[in-house]
Amino acid sequence: MNEKLRIFSGAQPSGTITLGNYLGAIKSWVDLQNDYECLYAVMDMHSITVRQNPAELRKRTLDLLKMYIACGIDPEKNIIFVQSHVPSHAQLGWVLDCYTYMGELSRMTQFKDKSKSHADNINAGLFTYPVLMAADILLYGADLVPVGKDQMQHIEICRDIATRFNGIYGDVFKIPDGFMPKAGAKVMSLQEPSKKMSKSDPNPKGYISMLDEPNVIAKKIKSAVTDSEGVVEYREGDETKAGINNLMTIYSAMTGSSMDSITSEFSGHGYGDFKSAVAEAVVEHIRPIREEYDRLSSDKAYLEQIYKAGAEKAEAIAWKTVRTVYKKIGFLAR
Ligand code: ATP
Ligand code: LTN
């Protein structure tokens, strides 16, 4: 038998996808879709760990699904679905809650960060977020989980939970590996290059949205924070070069050029020329995605057909895992 390895990943419908989401995750999903059996979901259940407006959440869920397809994820080849359409996520999530320690969850960087930025709503879901994420992955026996760097800690805890569970009940879960792209695993804010680019940044100049108009993209890149040295050179770990390192990372991800060849390409040029080239590369890369996104906007019936078929296929796989887990832990079969 020549079965393909499996991939699971997803993003939250918490705003419009940024260039960071695209380079850190979605671009890898597209690149890997021919070599793996892939499931890509819209993680609406995760997004309610932060308060959402109901009408907006519904719209963003559909918009994100549309964006997956516009970015090049082929709905014929992959299973695309909405997390809340498959009840097994909540079912396994609860079971795994009982195999996860408060101590390990309280060490999660994302929980610490979000508790600070949403101090008025530190809910239990925000705390157990990584357990639901572990359930998402383990339900499908995923071999590989392509995510940005910020999510690697969550992949680690998923592996720990699965290993613990297997240690008690035998080999129930496959232990997944995280996958990060070579360039773009952590795209930084254009305004504060020590922070990651985030779609929930209150300052829109810090991020590039996949739906920004070309002139807006160019303006944002031109006003990106850099340094006064004027040399296009990548210096890992040098805080003063964080802005240029970031723009070089973006350019490298767009063009496939190495850092050294970018340096020689722009030797003798100032940051102005380099920024123009970065802007042009980004605009040209995003253009067909935007066009496809706009085209899909008028086709609600098509999208509905995709997420309905996706949920059915996903559920068929996921339920088998829940049934095995229920049996192992001693739940009486109905
Ligand atoms: P929020 O800002 O609302 O917390 P987010 O953008 O961090 O959301 P998701 O939409 O769930 O979170 O992220 C989808 C994928 O994008 C994840 O794999 C995440 O690691 C990746 N990602 C997010 N921000 C970046 C970034 N700045 N650079 C690279 N990858 C990123
Ligand atoms: N936490 C992820 C979104 C997410 C996810 C997953 C990614 C939820 N469940 C399972 C990969 C696999 C984030 O990007 N913020």
PDB file of C-alpha atoms in Angstrom, residues 9-11 17-33 40 64 67-73 146-148 181 210 289:
ATOM      1  CA  SER A   9      -3.856  22.691   9.972  1.00  0.00           C
ATOM      2  CA  GLY A  10      -6.120  25.679  10.353  1.00  0.00           C
ATOM      3  CA  ALA A  11      -6.395  29.383  11.123  1.00  0.00           C
ATOM      4  CA  ILE A  17      -5.442  37.023   6.980  1.00  0.00           C
ATOM      5  CA  THR A  18      -2.131  38.892   7.034  1.00  0.00           C
ATOM      6  CA  LEU A  19       1.024  38.352   5.041  1.00  0.00           C
ATOM      7  CA  GLY A  20       2.338  36.715   8.254  1.00  0.00           C
ATOM      8  CA  ASN A  21      -0.425  34.096   8.283  1.00  0.00           C
ATOM      9  CA  TYR A  22       0.113  33.503   4.596  1.00  0.00           C
ATOM     10  CA  LEU A  23       3.908  33.104   4.687  1.00  0.00           C
ATOM     11  CA  GLY A  24       3.975  31.309   8.045  1.00  0.00           C
ATOM     12  CA  ALA A  25       1.232  28.816   7.310  1.00  0.00           C
ATOM     13  CA  ILE A  26      -1.073  28.995   4.308  1.00  0.00           C
ATOM     14  CA  LYS A  27       1.699  29.085   1.702  1.00  0.00           C
ATOM     15  CA  SER A  28       3.093  25.838   3.173  1.00  0.00           C
ATOM     16  CA  TRP A  29      -0.372  24.279   3.009  1.00  0.00           C
ATOM     17  CA  VAL A  30      -0.501  25.069  -0.691  1.00  0.00           C
ATOM     18  CA  ASP A  31       3.035  23.800  -1.291  1.00  0.00           C
ATOM     19  CA  LEU A  32       2.393  20.520   0.531  1.00  0.00           C
ATOM     20  CA  GLN A  33      -1.048  19.694  -0.859  1.00  0.00           C
ATOM     21  CA  TYR A  40      -7.577  22.435   6.412  1.00  0.00           C
ATOM     22  CA  LEU A  64     -11.450  32.682   5.497  1.00  0.00           C
ATOM     23  CA  MET A  67      -9.196  32.905   1.227  1.00  0.00           C
ATOM     24  CA  TYR A  68      -7.928  29.313   1.579  1.00  0.00           C
ATOM     25  CA  ILE A  69      -9.222  28.554  -1.911  1.00  0.00           C
ATOM     26  CA  ALA A  70      -8.016  31.867  -3.356  1.00  0.00           C
ATOM     27  CA  CYS A  71      -4.513  31.174  -2.013  1.00  0.00           C
ATOM     28  CA  GLY A  72      -4.474  27.962  -4.012  1.00  0.00           C
ATOM     29  CA  ILE A  73      -5.827  25.218  -1.789  1.00  0.00           C
ATOM     30  CA  PRO A 146       2.349  23.221   9.113  1.00  0.00           C
ATOM     31  CA  VAL A 147       2.197  26.334  11.323  1.00  0.00           C
ATOM     32  CA  GLY A 148       4.113  29.520  12.046  1.00  0.00           C
ATOM     33  CA  PRO A 181       8.706  27.216   6.315  1.00  0.00           C
ATOM     34  CA  MET A 210      -4.057  39.932   1.973  1.00  0.00           C
ATOM     35  CA  ILE A 289      -4.973  35.770  -4.875  1.00  0.00           C
TER      36      ILE A 289
END
